[in-house]
């Protein structure tokens, strides 16, 4: 016989799962499904979900019982490893391989898991990816190397600013300024400096928010879609300002 859990416990677990998904780069539709599936797997009959850019909430019902709760979700980052772990956790929950207590412990473990790669490795490979873009754009070997260097320095700066809780506009402006300035100072070593400088700031392009914004609009989550596009626009504006300042200093 399947265990019967208190609605309060069900709601707490469902909102925690939804909060992790929301903060890790899941679109509105995916976050809503995670909350609904978690609650129903634990015995809820009816689940209503509301999600904004900074809040998630749900009302769950079972027979004559009803519980409502909200959580603040102030930051939307990107962590696909966590989303994958969350999907595996949800499948195990739906197959009755986890009870509520085990599910809570497993979810805590997922939330506390560290990233697979240290920041230094991520910084290096982000620089290499921008260098690869420089190669795709027709840059010579020197352009690839200085793009890799400039983008790596810019990414290191971005990491530091994010850890200090600066807003996206600030870290986009400063990181793009540093990346382009580093690349521009070495432009005399390459015959394709424009390619190098253009590729050095591509690591800041907000790809996931743009994709999720489009997904939200296609799934009729219009408000959240507009919010994500607006956030992307703010980041792109920050990139443009950083680039403008660096070009002015370089005299280009």
CSV table of C-alpha atoms in Angstrom, one decimal:
chain,number,residue,atom,x,y,z
A,1,UNK,CA,0.0,0.0,0.0
A,2,UNK,CA,1.4,3.4,-1.0
A,3,UNK,CA,2.2,5.7,1.9
A,4,UNK,CA,0.1,8.7,2.5
A,5,UNK,CA,2.1,11.9,3.2
A,6,UNK,CA,1.0,15.2,4.7
A,7,UNK,CA,0.2,17.9,2.1
A,8,UNK,CA,2.6,20.3,3.8
A,9,UNK,CA,5.5,17.8,3.2
A,10,UNK,CA,4.4,17.2,-0.4
A,11,UNK,CA,4.2,20.9,-1.1
A,12,UNK,CA,7.6,21.6,0.5
A,13,UNK,CA,9.3,19.0,-1.5
A,14,UNK,CA,7.6,20.0,-4.8
A,15,UNK,CA,8.5,23.6,-4.3
A,16,UNK,CA,12.1,22.8,-3.5
A,17,UNK,CA,12.4,20.7,-6.7
A,18,UNK,CA,10.8,23.5,-8.7
A,19,UNK,CA,13.1,26.1,-7.1
A,20,UNK,CA,16.2,24.1,-8.0
A,21,UNK,CA,15.0,23.8,-11.6
A,22,UNK,CA,14.1,27.4,-11.9
A,23,UNK,CA,17.5,28.6,-10.6
A,24,UNK,CA,19.4,26.2,-12.8
A,25,UNK,CA,18.1,27.4,-16.2
A,26,UNK,CA,14.9,25.4,-16.7
A,27,UNK,CA,12.2,27.1,-18.7
A,28,UNK,CA,8.9,28.0,-17.1
A,29,UNK,CA,7.0,25.0,-18.6
A,30,UNK,CA,9.7,22.6,-17.5
A,31,UNK,CA,9.7,24.0,-14.0
A,32,UNK,CA,5.9,23.8,-13.8
A,33,UNK,CA,6.0,20.2,-14.9
A,34,UNK,CA,8.6,19.3,-12.3
A,35,UNK,CA,6.5,20.8,-9.5
A,36,UNK,CA,3.3,19.0,-10.7
A,37,UNK,CA,4.9,15.7,-11.3
A,38,UNK,CA,6.7,15.7,-7.8
A,39,UNK,CA,3.4,16.6,-6.0
A,40,UNK,CA,1.4,14.0,-7.9
A,41,UNK,CA,4.0,11.3,-7.4
A,42,UNK,CA,3.6,11.8,-3.6
A,43,UNK,CA,-0.1,11.7,-3.6
A,44,UNK,CA,-1.5,15.1,-4.6
A,45,UNK,CA,-4.6,15.0,-6.9
A,46,UNK,CA,-4.7,18.5,-8.2
A,47,UNK,CA,-1.7,20.9,-8.6
A,48,UNK,CA,-1.9,24.5,-9.7
A,49,UNK,CA,1.4,26.3,-10.3
A,50,UNK,CA,2.4,29.9,-10.7
A,51,UNK,CA,5.9,31.0,-11.8
A,52,UNK,CA,7.3,34.5,-12.2
A,53,UNK,CA,10.9,35.6,-12.8
A,54,UNK,CA,11.6,35.8,-9.0
A,55,UNK,CA,8.9,33.7,-7.4
A,56,UNK,CA,7.4,30.2,-7.7
A,57,UNK,CA,4.2,29.1,-6.0
A,58,UNK,CA,1.8,26.1,-6.0
A,59,UNK,CA,-1.5,25.0,-4.6
A,60,UNK,CA,-2.0,21.3,-4.1
A,61,UNK,CA,-5.2,19.5,-3.3
A,62,UNK,CA,-6.2,16.0,-2.2
A,63,UNK,CA,-9.9,15.2,-1.4
A,64,UNK,CA,-10.9,18.0,1.0
A,65,UNK,CA,-7.4,19.2,1.9
A,66,UNK,CA,-5.6,22.1,0.3
A,67,UNK,CA,-2.2,23.7,0.8
A,68,UNK,CA,-0.6,26.7,-0.8
A,69,UNK,CA,3.0,27.9,-0.7
A,70,UNK,CA,5.4,30.3,-2.4
A,71,UNK,CA,9.2,30.6,-2.6
A,72,UNK,CA,11.5,33.4,-3.6
A,73,UNK,CA,13.7,32.6,-6.6
A,74,UNK,CA,15.9,35.7,-7.0
A,75,UNK,CA,18.6,34.2,-9.3
A,76,UNK,CA,18.4,32.3,-12.5
A,77,UNK,CA,21.6,30.7,-13.5
A,78,UNK,CA,22.6,27.7,-15.6
A,79,UNK,CA,23.4,24.3,-14.3
A,80,UNK,CA,22.5,21.5,-16.7
A,81,UNK,CA,24.2,18.9,-14.6
A,82,UNK,CA,21.7,19.7,-11.8
A,83,UNK,CA,18.8,19.6,-14.2
A,84,UNK,CA,19.9,16.1,-15.4
A,85,UNK,CA,20.2,14.9,-11.8
A,86,UNK,CA,16.8,16.4,-11.0
A,87,UNK,CA,15.2,14.5,-13.9
A,88,UNK,CA,16.7,11.2,-12.7
A,89,UNK,CA,15.5,12.0,-9.2
A,90,UNK,CA,12.0,12.6,-10.4
A,91,UNK,CA,11.8,9.4,-12.4
A,92,UNK,CA,12.9,7.4,-9.3
A,93,UNK,CA,10.2,9.2,-7.3
A,94,UNK,CA,7.5,8.4,-9.9
A,95,UNK,CA,8.5,4.7,-9.9
A,96,UNK,CA,8.2,4.5,-6.1
A,97,UNK,CA,11.9,3.9,-5.7
A,98,UNK,CA,12.0,6.7,-3.2
A,99,UNK,CA,9.8,7.5,-0.3
A,100,UNK,CA,9.3,11.1,0.9
A,101,UNK,CA,12.2,11.0,3.4
A,102,UNK,CA,14.6,9.4,0.9
A,103,UNK,CA,13.5,11.9,-1.8
A,104,UNK,CA,14.2,14.8,0.6
A,105,UNK,CA,17.7,13.5,1.3
A,106,UNK,CA,18.4,12.8,-2.4
A,107,UNK,CA,17.2,16.3,-3.3
A,108,UNK,CA,19.4,17.9,-0.6
A,109,UNK,CA,22.4,16.0,-2.1
A,110,UNK,CA,21.6,17.2,-5.6
A,111,UNK,CA,21.3,20.8,-4.3
A,112,UNK,CA,24.7,20.6,-2.5
A,113,UNK,CA,26.6,18.9,-5.3
A,114,UNK,CA,29.5,20.8,-6.6
A,115,UNK,CA,30.1,21.4,-10.3
A,116,UNK,CA,32.0,18.8,-12.2
A,117,UNK,CA,34.8,21.2,-13.1
A,118,UNK,CA,36.8,23.8,-11.2
A,119,UNK,CA,36.5,27.5,-12.2
A,120,UNK,CA,40.0,27.5,-13.6
A,121,UNK,CA,39.1,24.7,-16.1
A,122,UNK,CA,35.9,26.3,-17.1
A,123,UNK,CA,37.7,29.6,-17.6
A,124,UNK,CA,40.3,28.0,-19.8
A,125,UNK,CA,37.8,26.2,-22.0
A,126,UNK,CA,35.6,29.2,-22.3
A,127,UNK,CA,38.7,31.0,-23.7
A,128,UNK,CA,39.4,28.1,-26.1
A,129,UNK,CA,35.8,28.2,-27.3
A,130,UNK,CA,36.1,31.9,-28.2
A,131,UNK,CA,39.4,31.1,-29.9
A,132,UNK,CA,37.5,28.5,-31.9
A,133,UNK,CA,35.0,31.1,-32.9
A,134,UNK,CA,37.9,33.3,-34.1
A,135,UNK,CA,39.1,30.4,-36.2
A,136,UNK,CA,35.6,29.9,-37.7
A,137,UNK,CA,35.5,33.6,-38.5
A,138,UNK,CA,38.7,33.3,-40.5
A,139,UNK,CA,41.2,34.5,-37.9
A,140,UNK,CA,44.9,33.5,-38.2
A,141,UNK,CA,46.8,31.6,-35.5
A,142,UNK,CA,47.8,34.7,-33.7
A,143,UNK,CA,44.1,35.9,-33.6
A,144,UNK,CA,43.1,32.5,-32.1
A,145,UNK,CA,45.7,32.7,-29.4
A,146,UNK,CA,45.0,36.3,-28.3
A,147,UNK,CA,41.3,35.7,-28.5
A,148,UNK,CA,41.7,32.7,-26.1
A,149,UNK,CA,43.8,34.9,-23.8
A,150,UNK,CA,41.4,37.8,-23.8
A,151,UNK,CA,38.3,35.7,-23.3
A,152,UNK,CA,39.9,33.7,-20.5
A,153,UNK,CA,40.8,36.9,-18.6
A,154,UNK,CA,37.3,38.3,-19.2
A,155,UNK,CA,35.7,35.0,-18.0
A,156,UNK,CA,37.9,35.1,-14.8
A,157,UNK,CA,36.7,38.6,-14.1
A,158,UNK,CA,33.1,37.6,-14.7
A,159,UNK,CA,33.5,34.7,-12.2
A,160,UNK,CA,34.8,37.1,-9.6
A,161,UNK,CA,32.0,39.6,-10.1
A,162,UNK,CA,29.3,36.9,-10.0
A,163,UNK,CA,30.7,35.5,-6.8
A,164,UNK,CA,30.5,39.0,-5.3
A,165,UNK,CA,26.8,39.2,-6.4
A,166,UNK,CA,27.1,42.0,-8.9
A,167,UNK,CA,24.1,42.3,-11.2
A,168,UNK,CA,24.3,41.0,-14.8
A,169,UNK,CA,24.6,44.5,-16.3
A,170,UNK,CA,27.7,45.2,-14.2
A,171,UNK,CA,29.5,41.9,-14.9
A,172,UNK,CA,28.7,42.0,-18.6
A,173,UNK,CA,30.0,45.6,-18.9
A,174,UNK,CA,33.2,44.9,-16.9
A,175,UNK,CA,34.0,41.5,-18.4
A,176,UNK,CA,33.4,42.6,-22.0
A,177,UNK,CA,35.6,45.7,-21.3
A,178,UNK,CA,38.5,43.6,-19.9
A,179,UNK,CA,38.2,40.9,-22.6
A,180,UNK,CA,38.2,43.3,-25.5
A,181,UNK,CA,40.9,45.5,-24.0
A,182,UNK,CA,43.3,42.5,-23.4
A,183,UNK,CA,42.6,41.3,-27.0
A,184,UNK,CA,42.9,44.8,-28.5
A,185,UNK,CA,46.3,45.5,-26.8
A,186,UNK,CA,47.7,42.5,-28.7
A,187,UNK,CA,46.1,43.3,-32.0
A,188,UNK,CA,49.4,44.2,-33.7
A,189,UNK,CA,50.4,40.5,-33.5
A,190,UNK,CA,47.7,39.4,-35.9
A,191,UNK,CA,46.6,40.3,-39.4
A,192,UNK,CA,42.9,39.8,-38.5
A,193,UNK,CA,42.5,41.9,-35.3
A,194,UNK,CA,38.8,42.6,-36.0
A,195,UNK,CA,38.0,38.9,-35.9
A,196,UNK,CA,39.9,38.4,-32.6
A,197,UNK,CA,38.2,41.3,-30.9
A,198,UNK,CA,34.7,40.3,-32.1
A,199,UNK,CA,35.2,36.7,-30.9
A,200,UNK,CA,36.7,37.6,-27.5
A,201,UNK,CA,33.3,38.7,-26.0
A,202,UNK,CA,31.1,35.9,-27.3
A,203,UNK,CA,31.2,34.1,-24.0
A,204,UNK,CA,28.9,36.7,-22.5
A,205,UNK,CA,26.1,36.2,-25.0
A,206,UNK,CA,23.0,35.1,-22.9
A,207,UNK,CA,22.1,32.0,-25.0
A,208,UNK,CA,20.1,30.1,-22.4
A,209,UNK,CA,17.9,33.1,-21.4
A,210,UNK,CA,17.2,33.8,-25.1
A,211,UNK,CA,16.3,30.2,-25.7
A,212,UNK,CA,14.1,29.9,-22.6
A,213,UNK,CA,12.5,33.2,-23.5
A,214,UNK,CA,11.5,31.9,-26.9
A,215,UNK,CA,10.3,28.6,-25.3
A,216,UNK,CA,8.2,30.6,-22.8
A,217,UNK,CA,6.5,32.6,-25.6
A,218,UNK,CA,5.8,29.5,-27.6
A,219,UNK,CA,4.2,27.9,-24.5
A,220,UNK,CA,2.1,31.0,-23.9
A,221,UNK,CA,4.1,32.0,-20.8
A,222,UNK,CA,4.2,35.5,-22.2
A,223,UNK,CA,5.2,37.5,-19.1
A,224,UNK,CA,8.1,35.2,-18.3
A,225,UNK,CA,9.2,35.2,-21.9
A,226,UNK,CA,9.3,39.0,-22.0
A,227,UNK,CA,11.2,39.1,-18.7
A,228,UNK,CA,13.9,36.7,-20.0
A,229,UNK,CA,14.2,38.7,-23.2
A,230,UNK,CA,14.5,41.9,-21.2
A,231,UNK,CA,17.2,40.4,-19.0
A,232,UNK,CA,19.0,39.3,-22.2
A,233,UNK,CA,18.7,42.8,-23.6
A,234,UNK,CA,20.2,44.3,-20.4
A,235,UNK,CA,23.2,41.9,-20.6
A,236,UNK,CA,23.7,42.7,-24.3
A,237,UNK,CA,23.5,46.4,-23.5
A,238,UNK,CA,26.2,45.9,-20.8
A,239,UNK,CA,28.4,44.1,-23.4
A,240,UNK,CA,27.9,47.0,-25.8
A,241,UNK,CA,28.9,49.5,-23.2
A,242,UNK,CA,32.0,47.5,-22.2
A,243,UNK,CA,33.0,47.2,-25.8
A,244,UNK,CA,32.5,50.9,-26.5
A,245,UNK,CA,34.7,51.9,-23.6
A,246,UNK,CA,37.5,49.5,-24.5
A,247,UNK,CA,37.4,50.7,-28.2
A,248,UNK,CA,37.6,54.3,-27.0
A,249,UNK,CA,40.7,53.5,-24.9
A,250,UNK,CA,42.3,51.6,-27.7
A,251,UNK,CA,41.6,54.5,-30.1
A,252,UNK,CA,39.7,52.4,-32.6
